[in-house]
Short mmCIF file of C-alpha atoms in Angstrom, two decimals:
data_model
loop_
_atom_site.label_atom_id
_atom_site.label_comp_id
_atom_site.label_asym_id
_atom_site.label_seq_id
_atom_site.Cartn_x
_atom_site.Cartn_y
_atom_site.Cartn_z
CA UNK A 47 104.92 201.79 183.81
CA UNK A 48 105.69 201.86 187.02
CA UNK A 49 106.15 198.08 187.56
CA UNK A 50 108.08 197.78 184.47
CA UNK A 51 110.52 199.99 185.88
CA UNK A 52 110.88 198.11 189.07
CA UNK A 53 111.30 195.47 187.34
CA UNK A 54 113.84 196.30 184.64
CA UNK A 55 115.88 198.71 187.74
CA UNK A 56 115.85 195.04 189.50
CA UNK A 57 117.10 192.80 186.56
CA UNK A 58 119.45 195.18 185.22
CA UNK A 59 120.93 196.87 188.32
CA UNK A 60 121.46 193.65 190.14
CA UNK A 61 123.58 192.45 187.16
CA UNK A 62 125.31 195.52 187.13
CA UNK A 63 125.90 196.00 190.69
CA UNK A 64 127.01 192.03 190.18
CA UNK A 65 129.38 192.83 187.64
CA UNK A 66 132.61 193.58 189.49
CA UNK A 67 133.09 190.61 191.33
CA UNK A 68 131.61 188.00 188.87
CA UNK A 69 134.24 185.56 186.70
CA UNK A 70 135.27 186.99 183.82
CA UNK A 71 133.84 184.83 181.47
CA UNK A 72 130.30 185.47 183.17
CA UNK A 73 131.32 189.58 182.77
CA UNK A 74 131.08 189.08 179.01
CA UNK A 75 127.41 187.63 179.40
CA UNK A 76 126.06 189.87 181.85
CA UNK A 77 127.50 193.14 179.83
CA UNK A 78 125.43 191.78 176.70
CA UNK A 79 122.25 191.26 178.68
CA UNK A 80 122.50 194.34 180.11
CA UNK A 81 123.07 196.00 177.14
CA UNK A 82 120.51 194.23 175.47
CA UNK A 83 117.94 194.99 178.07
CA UNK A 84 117.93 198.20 177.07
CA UNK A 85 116.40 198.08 174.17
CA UNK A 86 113.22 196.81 175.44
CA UNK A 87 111.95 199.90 177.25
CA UNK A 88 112.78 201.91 174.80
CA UNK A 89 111.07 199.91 172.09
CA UNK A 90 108.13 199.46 174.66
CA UNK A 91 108.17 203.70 174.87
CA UNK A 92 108.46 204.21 171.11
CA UNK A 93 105.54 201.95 170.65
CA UNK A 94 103.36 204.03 173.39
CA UNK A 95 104.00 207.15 172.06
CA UNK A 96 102.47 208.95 168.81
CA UNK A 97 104.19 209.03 165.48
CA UNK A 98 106.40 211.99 165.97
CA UNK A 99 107.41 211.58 169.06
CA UNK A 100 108.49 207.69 169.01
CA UNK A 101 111.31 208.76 166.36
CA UNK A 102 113.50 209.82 169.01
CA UNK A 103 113.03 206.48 171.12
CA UNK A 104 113.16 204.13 167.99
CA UNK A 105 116.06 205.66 167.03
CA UNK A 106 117.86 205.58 170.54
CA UNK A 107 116.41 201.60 170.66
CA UNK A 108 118.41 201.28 167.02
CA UNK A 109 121.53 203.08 168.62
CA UNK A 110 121.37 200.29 171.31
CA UNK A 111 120.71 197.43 169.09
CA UNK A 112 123.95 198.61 166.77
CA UNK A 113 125.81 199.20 170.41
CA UNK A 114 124.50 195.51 171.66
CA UNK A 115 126.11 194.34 168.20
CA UNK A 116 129.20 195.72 168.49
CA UNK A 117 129.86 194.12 172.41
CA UNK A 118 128.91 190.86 170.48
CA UNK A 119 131.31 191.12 168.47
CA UNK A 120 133.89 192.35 170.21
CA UNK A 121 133.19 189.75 173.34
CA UNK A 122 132.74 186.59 170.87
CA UNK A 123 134.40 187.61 167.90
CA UNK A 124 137.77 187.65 168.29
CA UNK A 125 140.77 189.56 166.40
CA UNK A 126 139.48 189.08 163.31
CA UNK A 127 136.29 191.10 163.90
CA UNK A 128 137.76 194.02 165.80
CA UNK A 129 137.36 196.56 163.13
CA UNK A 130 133.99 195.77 162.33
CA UNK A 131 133.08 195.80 166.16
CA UNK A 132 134.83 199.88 166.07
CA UNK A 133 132.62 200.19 163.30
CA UNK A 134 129.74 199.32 164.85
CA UNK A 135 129.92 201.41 167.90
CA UNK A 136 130.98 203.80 165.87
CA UNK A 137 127.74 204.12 164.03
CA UNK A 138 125.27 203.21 167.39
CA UNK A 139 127.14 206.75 168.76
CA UNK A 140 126.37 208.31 165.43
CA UNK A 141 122.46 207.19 166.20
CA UNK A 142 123.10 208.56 169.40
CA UNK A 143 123.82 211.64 168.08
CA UNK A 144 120.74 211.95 165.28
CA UNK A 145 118.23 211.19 168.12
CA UNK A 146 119.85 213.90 170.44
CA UNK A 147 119.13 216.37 167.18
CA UNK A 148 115.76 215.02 166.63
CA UNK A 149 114.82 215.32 170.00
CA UNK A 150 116.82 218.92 170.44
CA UNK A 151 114.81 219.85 167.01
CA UNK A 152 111.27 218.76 168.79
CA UNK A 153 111.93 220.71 172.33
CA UNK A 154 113.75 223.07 170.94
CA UNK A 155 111.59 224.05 167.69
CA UNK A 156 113.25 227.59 166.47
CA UNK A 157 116.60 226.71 168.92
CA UNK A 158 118.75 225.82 165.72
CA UNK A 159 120.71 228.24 166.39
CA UNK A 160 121.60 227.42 169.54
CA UNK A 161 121.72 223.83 168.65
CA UNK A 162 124.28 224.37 166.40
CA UNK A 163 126.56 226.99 168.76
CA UNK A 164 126.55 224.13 171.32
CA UNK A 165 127.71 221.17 168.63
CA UNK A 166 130.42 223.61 167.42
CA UNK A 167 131.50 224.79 171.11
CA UNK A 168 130.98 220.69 172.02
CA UNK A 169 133.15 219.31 168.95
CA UNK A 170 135.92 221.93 169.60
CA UNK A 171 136.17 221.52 173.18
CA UNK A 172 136.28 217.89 172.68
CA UNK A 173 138.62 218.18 169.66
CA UNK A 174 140.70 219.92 172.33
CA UNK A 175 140.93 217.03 174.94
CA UNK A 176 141.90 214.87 171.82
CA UNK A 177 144.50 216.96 171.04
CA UNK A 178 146.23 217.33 174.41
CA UNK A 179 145.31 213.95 176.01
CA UNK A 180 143.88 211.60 173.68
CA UNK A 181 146.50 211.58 170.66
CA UNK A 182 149.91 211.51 172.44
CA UNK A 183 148.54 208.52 174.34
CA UNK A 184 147.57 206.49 170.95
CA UNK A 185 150.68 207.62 169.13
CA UNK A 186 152.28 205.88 172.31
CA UNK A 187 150.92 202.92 172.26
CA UNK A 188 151.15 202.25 168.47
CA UNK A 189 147.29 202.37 167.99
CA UNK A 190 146.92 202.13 163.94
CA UNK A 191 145.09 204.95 161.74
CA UNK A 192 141.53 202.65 161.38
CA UNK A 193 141.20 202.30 165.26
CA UNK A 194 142.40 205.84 166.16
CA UNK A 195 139.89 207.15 163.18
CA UNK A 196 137.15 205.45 164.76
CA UNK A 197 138.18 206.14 168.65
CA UNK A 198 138.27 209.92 167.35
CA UNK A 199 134.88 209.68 165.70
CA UNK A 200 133.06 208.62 168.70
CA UNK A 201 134.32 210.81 171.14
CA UNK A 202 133.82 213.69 169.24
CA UNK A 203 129.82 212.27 168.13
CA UNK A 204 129.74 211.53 172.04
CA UNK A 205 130.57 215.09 172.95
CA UNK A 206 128.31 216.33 170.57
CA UNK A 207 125.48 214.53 171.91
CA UNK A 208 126.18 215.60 175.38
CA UNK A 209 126.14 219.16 174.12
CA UNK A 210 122.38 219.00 172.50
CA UNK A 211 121.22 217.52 175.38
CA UNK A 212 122.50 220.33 177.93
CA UNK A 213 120.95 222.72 175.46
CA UNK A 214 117.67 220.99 175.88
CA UNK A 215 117.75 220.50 179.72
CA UNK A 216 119.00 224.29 179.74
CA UNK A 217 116.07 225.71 177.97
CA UNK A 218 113.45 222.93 178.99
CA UNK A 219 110.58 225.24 181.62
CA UNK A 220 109.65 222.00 183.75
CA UNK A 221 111.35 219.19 185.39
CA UNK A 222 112.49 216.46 182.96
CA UNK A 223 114.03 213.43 185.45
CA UNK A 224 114.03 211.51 181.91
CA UNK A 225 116.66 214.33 180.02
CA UNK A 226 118.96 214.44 183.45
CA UNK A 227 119.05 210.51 183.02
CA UNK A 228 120.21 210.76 179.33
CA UNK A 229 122.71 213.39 180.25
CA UNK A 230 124.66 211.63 182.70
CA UNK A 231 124.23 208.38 180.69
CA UNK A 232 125.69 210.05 177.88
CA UNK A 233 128.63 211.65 180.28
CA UNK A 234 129.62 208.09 181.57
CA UNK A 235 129.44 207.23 178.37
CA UNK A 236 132.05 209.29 176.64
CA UNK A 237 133.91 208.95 180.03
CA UNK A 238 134.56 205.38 179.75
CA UNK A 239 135.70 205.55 176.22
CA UNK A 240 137.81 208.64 177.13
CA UNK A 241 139.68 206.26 179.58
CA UNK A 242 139.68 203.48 177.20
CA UNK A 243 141.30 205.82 174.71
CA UNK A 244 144.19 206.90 177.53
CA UNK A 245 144.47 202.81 178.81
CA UNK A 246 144.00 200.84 176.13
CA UNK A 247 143.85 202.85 172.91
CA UNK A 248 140.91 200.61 171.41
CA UNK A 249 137.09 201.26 172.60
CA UNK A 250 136.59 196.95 172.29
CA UNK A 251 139.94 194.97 173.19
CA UNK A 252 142.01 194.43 176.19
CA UNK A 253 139.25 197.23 178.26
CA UNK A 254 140.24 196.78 182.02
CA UNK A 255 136.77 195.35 183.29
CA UNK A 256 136.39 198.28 185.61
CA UNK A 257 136.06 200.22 182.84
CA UNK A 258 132.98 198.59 181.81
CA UNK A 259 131.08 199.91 184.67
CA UNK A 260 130.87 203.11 183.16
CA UNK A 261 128.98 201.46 180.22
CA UNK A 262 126.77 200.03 182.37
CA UNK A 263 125.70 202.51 184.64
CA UNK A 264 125.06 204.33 181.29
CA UNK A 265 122.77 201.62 180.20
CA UNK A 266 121.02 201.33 182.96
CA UNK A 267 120.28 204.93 182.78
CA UNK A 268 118.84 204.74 179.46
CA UNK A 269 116.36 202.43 179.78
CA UNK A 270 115.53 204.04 183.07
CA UNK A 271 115.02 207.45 180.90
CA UNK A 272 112.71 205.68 178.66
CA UNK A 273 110.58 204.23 181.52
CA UNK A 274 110.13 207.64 183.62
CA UNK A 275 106.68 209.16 183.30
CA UNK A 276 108.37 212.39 181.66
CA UNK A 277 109.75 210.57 178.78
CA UNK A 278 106.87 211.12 176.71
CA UNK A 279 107.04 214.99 177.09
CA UNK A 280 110.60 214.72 176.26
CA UNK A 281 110.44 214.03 173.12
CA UNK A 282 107.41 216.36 172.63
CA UNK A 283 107.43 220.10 171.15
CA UNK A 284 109.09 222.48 173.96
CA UNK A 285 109.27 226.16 174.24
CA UNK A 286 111.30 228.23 171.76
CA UNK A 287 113.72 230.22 173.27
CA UNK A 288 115.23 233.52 171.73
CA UNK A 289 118.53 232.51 170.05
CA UNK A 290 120.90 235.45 170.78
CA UNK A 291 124.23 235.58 168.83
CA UNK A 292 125.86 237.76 171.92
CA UNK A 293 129.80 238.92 171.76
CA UNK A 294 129.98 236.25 174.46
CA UNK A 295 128.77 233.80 172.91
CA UNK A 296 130.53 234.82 169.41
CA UNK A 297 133.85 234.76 171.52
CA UNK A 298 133.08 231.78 173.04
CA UNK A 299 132.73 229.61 169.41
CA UNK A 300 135.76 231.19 168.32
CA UNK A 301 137.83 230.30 170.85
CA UNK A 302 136.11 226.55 170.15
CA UNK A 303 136.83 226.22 167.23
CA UNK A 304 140.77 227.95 167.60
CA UNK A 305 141.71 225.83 170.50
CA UNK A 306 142.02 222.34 168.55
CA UNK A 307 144.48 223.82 165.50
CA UNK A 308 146.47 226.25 167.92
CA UNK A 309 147.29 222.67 169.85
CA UNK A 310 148.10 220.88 167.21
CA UNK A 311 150.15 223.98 165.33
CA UNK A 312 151.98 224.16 168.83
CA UNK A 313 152.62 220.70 168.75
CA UNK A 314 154.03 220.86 165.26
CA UNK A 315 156.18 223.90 166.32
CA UNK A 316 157.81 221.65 169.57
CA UNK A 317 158.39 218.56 166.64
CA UNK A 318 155.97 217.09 168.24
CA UNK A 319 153.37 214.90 165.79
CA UNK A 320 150.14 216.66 165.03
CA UNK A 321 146.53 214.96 164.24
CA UNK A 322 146.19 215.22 160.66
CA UNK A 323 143.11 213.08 161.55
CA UNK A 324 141.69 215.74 164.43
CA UNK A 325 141.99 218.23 161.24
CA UNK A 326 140.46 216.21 158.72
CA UNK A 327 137.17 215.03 160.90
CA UNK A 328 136.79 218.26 162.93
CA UNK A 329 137.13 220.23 159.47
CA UNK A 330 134.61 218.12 157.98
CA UNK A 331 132.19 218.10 161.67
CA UNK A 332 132.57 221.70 162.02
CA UNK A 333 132.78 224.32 158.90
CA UNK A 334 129.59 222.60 157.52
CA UNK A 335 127.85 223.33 160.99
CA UNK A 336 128.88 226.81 160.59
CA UNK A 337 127.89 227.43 157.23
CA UNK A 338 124.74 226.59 158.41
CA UNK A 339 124.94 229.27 161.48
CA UNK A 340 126.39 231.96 159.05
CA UNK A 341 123.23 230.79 156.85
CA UNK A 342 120.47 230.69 159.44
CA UNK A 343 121.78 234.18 160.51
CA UNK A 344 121.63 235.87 157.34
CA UNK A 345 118.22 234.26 157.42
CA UNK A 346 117.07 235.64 159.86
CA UNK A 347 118.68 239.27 158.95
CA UNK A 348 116.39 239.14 156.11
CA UNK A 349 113.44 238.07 157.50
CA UNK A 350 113.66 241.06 160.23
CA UNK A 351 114.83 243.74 157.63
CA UNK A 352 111.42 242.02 155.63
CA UNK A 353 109.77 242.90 158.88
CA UNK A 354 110.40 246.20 159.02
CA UNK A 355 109.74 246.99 155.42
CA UNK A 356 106.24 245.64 155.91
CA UNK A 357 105.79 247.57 159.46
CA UNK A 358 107.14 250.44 157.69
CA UNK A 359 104.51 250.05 154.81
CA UNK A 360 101.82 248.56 156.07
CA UNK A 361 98.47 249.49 158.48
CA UNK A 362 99.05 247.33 161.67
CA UNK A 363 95.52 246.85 161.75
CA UNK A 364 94.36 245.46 159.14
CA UNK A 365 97.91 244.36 157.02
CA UNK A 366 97.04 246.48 154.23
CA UNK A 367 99.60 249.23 152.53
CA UNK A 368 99.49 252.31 154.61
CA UNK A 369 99.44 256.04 153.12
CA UNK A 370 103.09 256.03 152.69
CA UNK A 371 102.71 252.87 150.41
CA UNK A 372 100.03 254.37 148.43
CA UNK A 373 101.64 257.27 147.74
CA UNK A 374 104.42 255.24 146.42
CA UNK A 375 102.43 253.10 144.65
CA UNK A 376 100.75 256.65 142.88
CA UNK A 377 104.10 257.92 141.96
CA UNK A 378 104.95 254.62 140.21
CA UNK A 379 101.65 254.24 138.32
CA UNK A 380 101.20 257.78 136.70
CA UNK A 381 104.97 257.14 136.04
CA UNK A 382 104.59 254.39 133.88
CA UNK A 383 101.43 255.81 132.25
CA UNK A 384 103.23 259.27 131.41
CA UNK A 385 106.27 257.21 130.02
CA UNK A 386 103.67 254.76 127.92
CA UNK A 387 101.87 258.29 127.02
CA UNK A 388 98.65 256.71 127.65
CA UNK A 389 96.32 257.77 130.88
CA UNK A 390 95.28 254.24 133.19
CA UNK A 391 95.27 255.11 136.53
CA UNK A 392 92.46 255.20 138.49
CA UNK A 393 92.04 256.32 141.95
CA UNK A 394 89.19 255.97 144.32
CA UNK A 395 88.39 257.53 147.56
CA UNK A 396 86.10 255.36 150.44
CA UNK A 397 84.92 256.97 153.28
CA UNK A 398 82.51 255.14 155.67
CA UNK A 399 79.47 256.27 156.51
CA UNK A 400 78.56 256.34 160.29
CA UNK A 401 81.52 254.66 160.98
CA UNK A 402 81.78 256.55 164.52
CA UNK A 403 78.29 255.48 165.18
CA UNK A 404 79.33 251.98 165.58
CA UNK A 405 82.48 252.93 168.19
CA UNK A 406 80.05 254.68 170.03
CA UNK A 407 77.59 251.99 170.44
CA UNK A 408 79.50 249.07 170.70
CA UNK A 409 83.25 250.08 171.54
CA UNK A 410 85.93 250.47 168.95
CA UNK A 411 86.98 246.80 169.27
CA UNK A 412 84.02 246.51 167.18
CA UNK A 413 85.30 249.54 165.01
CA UNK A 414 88.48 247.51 164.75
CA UNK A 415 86.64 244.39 163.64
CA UNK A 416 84.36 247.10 160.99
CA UNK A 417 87.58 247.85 159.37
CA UNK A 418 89.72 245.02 158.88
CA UNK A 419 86.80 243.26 157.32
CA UNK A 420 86.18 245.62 154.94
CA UNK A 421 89.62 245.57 153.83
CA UNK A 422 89.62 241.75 153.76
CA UNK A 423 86.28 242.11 151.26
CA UNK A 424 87.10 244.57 149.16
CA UNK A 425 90.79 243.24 148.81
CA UNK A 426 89.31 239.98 147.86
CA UNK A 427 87.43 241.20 144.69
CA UNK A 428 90.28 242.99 142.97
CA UNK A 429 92.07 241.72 140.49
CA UNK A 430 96.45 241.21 140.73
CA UNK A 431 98.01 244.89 140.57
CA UNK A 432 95.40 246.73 142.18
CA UNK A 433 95.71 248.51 145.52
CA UNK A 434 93.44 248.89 148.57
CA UNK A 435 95.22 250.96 151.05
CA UNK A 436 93.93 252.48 154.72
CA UNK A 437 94.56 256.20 153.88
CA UNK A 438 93.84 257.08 157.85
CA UNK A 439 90.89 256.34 160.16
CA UNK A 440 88.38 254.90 158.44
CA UNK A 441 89.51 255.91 154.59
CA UNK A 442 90.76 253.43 152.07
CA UNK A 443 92.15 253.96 148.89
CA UNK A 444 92.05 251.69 145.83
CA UNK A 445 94.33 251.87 143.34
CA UNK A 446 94.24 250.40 139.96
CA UNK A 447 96.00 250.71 136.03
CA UNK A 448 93.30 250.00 133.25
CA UNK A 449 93.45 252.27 130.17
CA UNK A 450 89.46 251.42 130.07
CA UNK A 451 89.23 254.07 132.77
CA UNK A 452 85.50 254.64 132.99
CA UNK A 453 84.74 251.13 132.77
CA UNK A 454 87.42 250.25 135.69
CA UNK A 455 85.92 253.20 138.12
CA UNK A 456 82.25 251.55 137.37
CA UNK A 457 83.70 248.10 137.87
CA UNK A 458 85.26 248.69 141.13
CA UNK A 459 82.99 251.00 142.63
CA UNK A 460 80.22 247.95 141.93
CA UNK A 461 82.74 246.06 143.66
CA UNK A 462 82.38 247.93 146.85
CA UNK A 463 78.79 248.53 147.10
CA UNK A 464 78.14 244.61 146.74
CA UNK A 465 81.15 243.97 149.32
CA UNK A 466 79.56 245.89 151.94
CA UNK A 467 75.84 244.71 151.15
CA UNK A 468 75.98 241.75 153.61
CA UNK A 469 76.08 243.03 156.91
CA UNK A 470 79.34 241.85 159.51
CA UNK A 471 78.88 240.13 162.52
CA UNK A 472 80.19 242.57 164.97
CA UNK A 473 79.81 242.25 169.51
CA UNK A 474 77.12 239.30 168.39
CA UNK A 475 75.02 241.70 166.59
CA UNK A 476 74.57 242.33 162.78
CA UNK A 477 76.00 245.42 161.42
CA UNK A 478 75.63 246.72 158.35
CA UNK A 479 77.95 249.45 156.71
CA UNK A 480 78.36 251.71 153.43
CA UNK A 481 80.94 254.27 152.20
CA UNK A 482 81.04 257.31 150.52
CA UNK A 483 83.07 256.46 147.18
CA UNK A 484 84.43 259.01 144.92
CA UNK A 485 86.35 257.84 141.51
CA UNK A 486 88.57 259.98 139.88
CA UNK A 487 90.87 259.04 136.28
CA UNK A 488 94.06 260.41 135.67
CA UNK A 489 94.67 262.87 132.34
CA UNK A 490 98.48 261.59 131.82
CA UNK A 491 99.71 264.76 134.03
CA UNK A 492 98.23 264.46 136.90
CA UNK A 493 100.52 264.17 140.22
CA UNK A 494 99.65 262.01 143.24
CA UNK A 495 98.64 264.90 145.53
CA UNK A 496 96.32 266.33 142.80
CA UNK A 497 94.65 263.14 142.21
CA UNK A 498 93.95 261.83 145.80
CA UNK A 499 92.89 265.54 146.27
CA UNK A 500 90.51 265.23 143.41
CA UNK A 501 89.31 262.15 144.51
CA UNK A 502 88.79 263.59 148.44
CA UNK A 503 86.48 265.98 146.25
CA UNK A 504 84.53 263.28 144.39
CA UNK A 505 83.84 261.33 147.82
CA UNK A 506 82.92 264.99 149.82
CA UNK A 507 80.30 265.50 147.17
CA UNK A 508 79.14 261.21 147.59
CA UNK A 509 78.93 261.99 151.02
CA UNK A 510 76.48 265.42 150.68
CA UNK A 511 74.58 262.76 148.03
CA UNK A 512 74.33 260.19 150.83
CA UNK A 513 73.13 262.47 153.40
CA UNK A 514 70.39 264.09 151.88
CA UNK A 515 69.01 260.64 150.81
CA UNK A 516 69.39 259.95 154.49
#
């Protein structure tokens, strides 16, 4: 890798250093190769890297090969093919911009949020510059509605780029020499058309050949960034950092997304011509973006308020409903049964037996362990509906609706003797475990605190059973 770089740094800076002071008619050719160069490393890196990662690099080799068509066209093509040339670049930016998301999406992982704040913030800003620089400079020079359209697309893709990639560099935790090389690329690059927007008013004819340096440099860059030894973690899964919606940051979008209409409405107000264009395409760029924000953050307010119902309702231990859930869960059953005027519930009462035996001998990680797989086999034998709950230390609950009451206490109080048979693997030592089980049916006017009562009762007399067999 290393050798390829030296060599491609060699080839492609010395034409690009060259450039200035060669004829013009040599300039064209020596702006193609060097575009053209660039795709090589980065087809060489998508080809060395693994299937997920090499989208990003194919898709930044595609971006070039559109970009290397466009300078064709525009260097050999003549008048006739100057719209398709804007075109063209147009749509290598727009690849530009898709690998920037791909790649953001890969380091990034859970940073869409801040992913899209930074396009929003970008587009706006550069929506902005458009506004107050860019615009009153084409309306000058008579640049028609096609060429300004495109112009206005790829400085605002451009800027948009730029943004994702700050937001990866700013999160990344290591050094990435390869993402500082696609920044600056990427600034020269939406410098030089920023000054071919204020010189020209066309990003392909009559470009002062100074100008092209800019593109150059920013080539060279990006097949440097391809090359580097950290270009294959760039494109890899990073860290997810905490997306924070602060005031700041709130402010901060507003003010974005503002800045652009207040210009142009001030503009209007002075009888001045506004950017019905700048409207249009930064309408269309931005409100979807922020639907998505708006969407991703009510999201996420669910999934937290989701959260807490579950933390409210459920043993941290071992994930299963708590004594709070159980109760409700009661209440609801011998509801339904006393409005159907038919008795179903059926409640039964598990207490372990020398449960504190095992945290004495081997710790209570092991008691831990004990518990959450007993939930995790006795929860796998019931059937949909019924409840197993961790009333408190080592008591569960189970909970179930069957107008065959007897049959349903039999049935799952089977269940738990043969779930508790096998012994569990616990500090590299078998251990095997029983409970206590009392079963108690509901009359039809029964309330909760009676029945788990009753059913405390049923396992206290289990337990005197199991003790004098002991």
């Amino acid at each position: 890798m290393k050798k390829a770089r030296r060599w491609y740094l060699g080839v492609t800076g010395l034409m690009t250093v060259a450039h200035p002071v060669l004829p013009l008619d040599v300039r064209s050719v020596t702006y193609l190769l060097v575009s053209a160069c660039t795709v090589v490393p980065l087809v060489a890196t998508a080809r060395s890297e693994g299937r997920g990662p090499s989208r990003v690099w194919w898709i930044l080799a595609f971006a070039m090969s559109v970009l290397t068509a466009g300078n064709t066209l525009t260097t050999f093509g003549g008048p006739a093919w100057r719209m398709p040339s804007e075109l063209l670049i147009t749509a290598g930016h727009a690849s530009l911009l898709v690998a920037a998301i791909l790649l953001v999406l890969r380091r990034g992982r859970n940073d869409i949020g801040g992913l899209l704040d930074v396009s929003v913030t970008a587009i706006g800003l550069g929506g902005l510059v458009w506004t107050a620089l860019i615009f009153p400079r084409l309306e000058s020079l008579g640049t028609d509605t096609g060429e300004e359209a495109a112009l206005l697309i790829s400085v605002l893709v451009l800027v948009g780029v730029l943004g994702a990639l700050i937001r990866v560099w700013k999160v990344a935790e290591v050094a990435l020499p390869a993402l500082v090389m696609l920044i600056w690329a990427l600034l020269l690059a939406l410098t030089g058309n920023v000054i071919l927007a204020l010189s020209t008013g066309t990003m392909t004819s009559g470009r002062p050949g100074w100008t092209e340096m800019f593109f150059l440099v920013a080539y060279l860059l990006l097949g440097l960034a391809a090359l580097d030894s950290s270009a294959g973690e760039l494109a890899r899964e990073g860290p997810a950092p905490v997306d924070r919606l602060s005031s700041g940051r709130l402010v901060f979008l507003g003010a974005a997304l503002a800045a652009s209409p207040l210009v142009a409405g001030l503009r209007q107000i002075l009888h001045l011509p506004a950017d019905g264009l700048l409207l249009a395409f930064g309408t269309v760029l931005i409100v979807p973006l922020v639907m998505i924000r708006v969407g991703r953050l009510a999201a996420e307010r669910r999934g937290a308020e989701a959260a807490l119902r579950h933390q409210a309702t459920h043993d941290p231990l071992t994930g299963l409903p708590n004594r709070a859930e159980l109760i409700t869960r009661l209440d609801a059953a011998l509801a339904r049964e006393r409005l159907l005027g038919r008795p179903a519930v059926v409640l039964l009462f598990c207490d372990l037996n020398g449960f504190k035996d095992v945290n004495d001998r081997l710790g209570h990680t092991a008691g831990d362990e004990l518990l959450t797989g007993i939930g995790v086999r006795i929860r796998a034998g019931l059937r949909a509906g019924e409840t197993i709950a961790r009333y408190g230390g080592d008591e569960f609950l189970v909970l179930c609706e069957e107008e065959a009451q007897a049959q349903a206490a039999h049935r799952l109080t089977t269940h738990i003797e043969h779930a508790l048979a096998e012994p569990f693997t616990l500090a590299g030592r078998p251990v095997h475990a029983s409970a206590s089980v009392g079963a108690v049916i509901s009359d039809g006017g029964s309330g909760a605190e009676e029945l788990i009562s009753r059913a405390d009762q049923a396992m206290y007399r289990a337990k005197q059973r199991h003790h004098a067999a002991a």
